[in-house]
Coordinates of C-alpha atoms in Angstrom, one line a residue:
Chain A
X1 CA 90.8 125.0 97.4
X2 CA 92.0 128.1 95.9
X3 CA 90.1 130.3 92.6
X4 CA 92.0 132.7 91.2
X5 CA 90.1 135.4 88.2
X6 CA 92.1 137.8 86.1
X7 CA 89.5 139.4 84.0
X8 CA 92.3 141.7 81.7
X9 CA 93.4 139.1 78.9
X10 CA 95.0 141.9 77.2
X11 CA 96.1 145.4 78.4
X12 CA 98.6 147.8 76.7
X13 CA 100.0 151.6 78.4
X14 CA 102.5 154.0 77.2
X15 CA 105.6 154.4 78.2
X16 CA 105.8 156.2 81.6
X17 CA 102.2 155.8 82.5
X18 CA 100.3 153.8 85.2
X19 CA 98.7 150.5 84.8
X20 CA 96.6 148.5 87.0
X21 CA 96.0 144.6 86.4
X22 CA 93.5 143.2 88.3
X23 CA 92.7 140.0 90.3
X24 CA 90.3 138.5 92.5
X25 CA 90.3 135.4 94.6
X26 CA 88.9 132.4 96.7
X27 CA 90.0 130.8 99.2
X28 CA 89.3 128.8 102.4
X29 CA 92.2 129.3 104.1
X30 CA 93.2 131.9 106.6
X31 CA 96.9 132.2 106.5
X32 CA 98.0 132.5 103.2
X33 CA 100.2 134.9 100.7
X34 CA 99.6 136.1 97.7
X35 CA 102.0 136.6 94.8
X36 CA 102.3 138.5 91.5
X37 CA 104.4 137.3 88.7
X38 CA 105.8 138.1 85.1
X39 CA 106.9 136.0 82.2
X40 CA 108.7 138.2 79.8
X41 CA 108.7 137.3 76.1
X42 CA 112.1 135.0 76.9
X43 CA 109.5 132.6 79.4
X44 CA 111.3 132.8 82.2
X45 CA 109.2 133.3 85.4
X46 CA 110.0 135.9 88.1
X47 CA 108.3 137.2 91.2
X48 CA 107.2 140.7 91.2
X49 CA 105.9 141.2 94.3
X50 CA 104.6 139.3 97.5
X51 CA 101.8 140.1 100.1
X52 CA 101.2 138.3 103.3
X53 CA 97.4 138.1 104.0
X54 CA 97.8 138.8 107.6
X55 CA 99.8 142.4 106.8
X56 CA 97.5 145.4 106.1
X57 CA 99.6 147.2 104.6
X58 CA 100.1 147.0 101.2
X59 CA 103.3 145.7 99.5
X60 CA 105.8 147.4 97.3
X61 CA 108.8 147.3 95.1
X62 CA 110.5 150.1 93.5
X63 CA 107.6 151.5 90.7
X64 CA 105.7 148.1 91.7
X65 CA 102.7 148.2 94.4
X66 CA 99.4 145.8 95.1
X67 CA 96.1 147.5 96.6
X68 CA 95.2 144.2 98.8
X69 CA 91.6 144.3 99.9
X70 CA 90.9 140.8 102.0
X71 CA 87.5 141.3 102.4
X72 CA 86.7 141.9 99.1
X73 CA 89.2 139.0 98.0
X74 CA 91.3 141.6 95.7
X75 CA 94.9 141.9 94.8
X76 CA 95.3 144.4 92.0
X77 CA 99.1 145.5 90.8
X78 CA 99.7 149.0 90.0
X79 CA 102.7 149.6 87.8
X80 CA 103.7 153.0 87.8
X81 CA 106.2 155.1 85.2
X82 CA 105.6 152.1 82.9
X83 CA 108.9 150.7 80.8
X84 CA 109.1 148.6 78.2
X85 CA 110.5 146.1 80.0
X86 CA 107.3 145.5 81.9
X87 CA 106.1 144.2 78.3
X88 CA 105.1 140.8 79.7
X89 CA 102.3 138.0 80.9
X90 CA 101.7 138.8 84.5
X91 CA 99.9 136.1 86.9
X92 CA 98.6 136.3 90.4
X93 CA 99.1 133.5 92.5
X94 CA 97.5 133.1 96.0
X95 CA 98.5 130.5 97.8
X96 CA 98.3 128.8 100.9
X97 CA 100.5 127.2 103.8
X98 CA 100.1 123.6 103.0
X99 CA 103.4 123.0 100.9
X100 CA 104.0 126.3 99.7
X101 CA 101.2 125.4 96.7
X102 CA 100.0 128.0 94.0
X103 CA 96.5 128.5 92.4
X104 CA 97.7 130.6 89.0
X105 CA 95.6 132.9 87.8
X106 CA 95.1 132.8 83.6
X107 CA 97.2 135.6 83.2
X108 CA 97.5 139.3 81.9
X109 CA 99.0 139.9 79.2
X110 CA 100.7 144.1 79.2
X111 CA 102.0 145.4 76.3
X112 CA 104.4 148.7 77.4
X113 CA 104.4 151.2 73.4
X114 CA 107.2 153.6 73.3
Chain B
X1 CA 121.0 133.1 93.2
X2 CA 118.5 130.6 92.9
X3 CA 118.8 128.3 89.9
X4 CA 116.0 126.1 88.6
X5 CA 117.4 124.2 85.0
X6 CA 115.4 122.2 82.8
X7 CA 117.0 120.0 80.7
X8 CA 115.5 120.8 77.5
X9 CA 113.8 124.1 76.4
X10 CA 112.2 122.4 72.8
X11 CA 111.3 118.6 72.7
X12 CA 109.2 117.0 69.8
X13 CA 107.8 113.7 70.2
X14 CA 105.8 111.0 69.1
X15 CA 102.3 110.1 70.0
X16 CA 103.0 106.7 72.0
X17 CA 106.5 107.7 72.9
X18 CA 107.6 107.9 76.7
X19 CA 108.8 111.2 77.8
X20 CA 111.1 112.3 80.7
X21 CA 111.2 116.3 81.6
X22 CA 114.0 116.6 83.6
X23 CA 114.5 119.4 86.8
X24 CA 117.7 120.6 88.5
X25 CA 117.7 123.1 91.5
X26 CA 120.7 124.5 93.0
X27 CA 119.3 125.8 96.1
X28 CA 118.4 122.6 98.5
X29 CA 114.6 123.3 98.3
X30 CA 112.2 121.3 100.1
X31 CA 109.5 121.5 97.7
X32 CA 109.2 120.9 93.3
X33 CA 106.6 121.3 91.2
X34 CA 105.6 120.2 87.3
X35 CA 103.4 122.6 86.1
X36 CA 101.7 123.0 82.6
X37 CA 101.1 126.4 80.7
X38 CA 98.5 127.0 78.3
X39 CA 96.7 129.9 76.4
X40 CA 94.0 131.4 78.5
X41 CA 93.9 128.5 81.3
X42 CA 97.3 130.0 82.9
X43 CA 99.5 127.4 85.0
X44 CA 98.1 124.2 86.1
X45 CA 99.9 122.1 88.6
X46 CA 100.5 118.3 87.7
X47 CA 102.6 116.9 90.6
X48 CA 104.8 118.3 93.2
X49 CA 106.8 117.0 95.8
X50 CA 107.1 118.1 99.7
X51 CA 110.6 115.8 100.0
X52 CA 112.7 112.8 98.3
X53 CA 110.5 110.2 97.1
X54 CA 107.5 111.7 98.2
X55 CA 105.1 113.2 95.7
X56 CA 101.2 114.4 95.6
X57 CA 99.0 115.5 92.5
X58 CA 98.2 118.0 92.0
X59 CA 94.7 119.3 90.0
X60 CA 95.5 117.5 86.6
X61 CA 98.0 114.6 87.4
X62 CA 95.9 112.1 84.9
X63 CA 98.6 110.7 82.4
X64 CA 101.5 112.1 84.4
X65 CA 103.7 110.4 86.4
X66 CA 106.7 112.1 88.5
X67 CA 110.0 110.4 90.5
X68 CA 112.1 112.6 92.9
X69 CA 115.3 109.9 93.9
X70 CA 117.4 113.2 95.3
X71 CA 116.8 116.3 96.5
X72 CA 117.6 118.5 93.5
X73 CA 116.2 116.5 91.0
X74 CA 112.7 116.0 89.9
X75 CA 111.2 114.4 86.7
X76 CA 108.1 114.0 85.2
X77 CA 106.8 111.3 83.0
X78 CA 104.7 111.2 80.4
X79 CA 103.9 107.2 80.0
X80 CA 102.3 107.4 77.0
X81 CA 102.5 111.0 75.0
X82 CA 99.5 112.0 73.8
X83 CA 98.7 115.0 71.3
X84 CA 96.4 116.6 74.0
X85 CA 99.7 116.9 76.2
X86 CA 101.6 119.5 73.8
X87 CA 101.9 122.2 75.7
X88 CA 104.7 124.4 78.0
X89 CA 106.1 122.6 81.0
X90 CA 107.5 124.5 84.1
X91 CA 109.7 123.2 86.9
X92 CA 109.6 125.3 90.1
X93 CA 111.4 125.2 93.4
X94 CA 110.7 126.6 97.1
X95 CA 111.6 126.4 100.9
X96 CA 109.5 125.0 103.2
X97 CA 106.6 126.9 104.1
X98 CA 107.1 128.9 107.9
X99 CA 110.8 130.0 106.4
X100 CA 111.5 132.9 105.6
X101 CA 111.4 132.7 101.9
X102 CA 107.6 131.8 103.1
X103 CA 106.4 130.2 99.6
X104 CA 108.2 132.0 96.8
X105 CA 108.6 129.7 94.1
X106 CA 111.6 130.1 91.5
X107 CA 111.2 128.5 88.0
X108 CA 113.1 127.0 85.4
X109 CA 112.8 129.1 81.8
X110 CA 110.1 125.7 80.3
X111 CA 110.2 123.3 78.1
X112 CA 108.0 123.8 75.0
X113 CA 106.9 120.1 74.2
X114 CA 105.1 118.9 70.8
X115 CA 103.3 115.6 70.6
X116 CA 102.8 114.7 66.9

């Protein structure tokens, strides 16, 4: 079984700046990835960005990077020159091998001001 | 592009009524799910399903039913609609783990259902 903790309800950045969301996990598996997504105002779901647990390095996409720690059980996003676009509910997801199955975290909500 | 389409983005129904959320992926994924969204407990999975007509609950399945008779196509069933199921509904999609796609699920934009 899978725990996933977001402990930013709410964050908000100005345009151009950095943001971090946070995340923390459980999990007794040992192959497994791990998954951020957003939900824009419109609902619809898409994947940010996707770690694989065995990879050290960290992931990235374009202004969009993850400081994985596996000891600690951490997967932060960093969002860098902010747009307002990123205004959105952002979830972290680990999840495992057996069925491709997802443990959501209770989302971050980020609010990108002009 | 993947496409995940649910049949209805607003539904309103009755307490007692029996309620079908429809699910359509384009992309020949193995694997569906029926998740439900709500303020502060993020998604919780219902049901999915690994292939046709197999199906497994998932961590709140009570008062849920699902049915998967072809590969694109899953539904889930609410038998008897109860005011303590309003919430959002999202369909997703995904390969087989061990493919390359290695677990990214693709959703469908929700169904915002209201049990009155």
């Amino acid at each position: 079984a899978q725990t996933v903790t977001q402990s930013q309800p709410e964050m908000s950045v100005q345009e151009a700046e950095t943001v971090t969301l946070s995340c923390t996990y459980d999990t007794s598996e040992n192959n497994y990835y791990l998954f951020w997504y957003k939900q824009p105002p419109s609902r619809q779901m898409i994947l940010v960005i996707r770690q694989e647990a065995y990879k050290q390095q960290n992931a990235t996409e374009n202004r969009f990077s993850v400081n994985f720690q596996k000891a600690a059980k951490s997967f932060s996003l960093k969002i860098s020159d902010s747009q307002l676009g990123d205004t959105a509910m952002y979830f972290c997801a680990p999840g495992g091998t057996s069925y491709g199955k997802l443990t959501f975290g209770q989302g971050t909500i980020l609010t990108v001001h002009p | 592009d993947v496409k995940v389409t649910q049949s209805s983005r607003y539904l309103v129904k009755r307490t007692g009524e029996k309620v079908f959320l429809e699910c359509v992926q384009d992309m020949d994924h193995e694997n569906m799910f029926w998740y439900r969204q709500d303020p502060g407990l993020g998604l919780r999975l219902i049901y999915f399903s690994y292939d046709v007509k197999m199906k497994e609950k998932g961590d709140i399945p009570e008062g849920y039913s699902v049915s998967r008779e072809k590969k694109e196509r899953f539904s889930l069933i609410l038998e008897s609609a109860s005011t303590n199921q309003t919430s959002m509904y999202l369909c997703a999609s995904s390969l087989s783990p061990g493919t390359v796609a290695k677990n990214i699920q693709y959703f469908g934009a929700g169904t915002r259902l209201s049990v009155l």
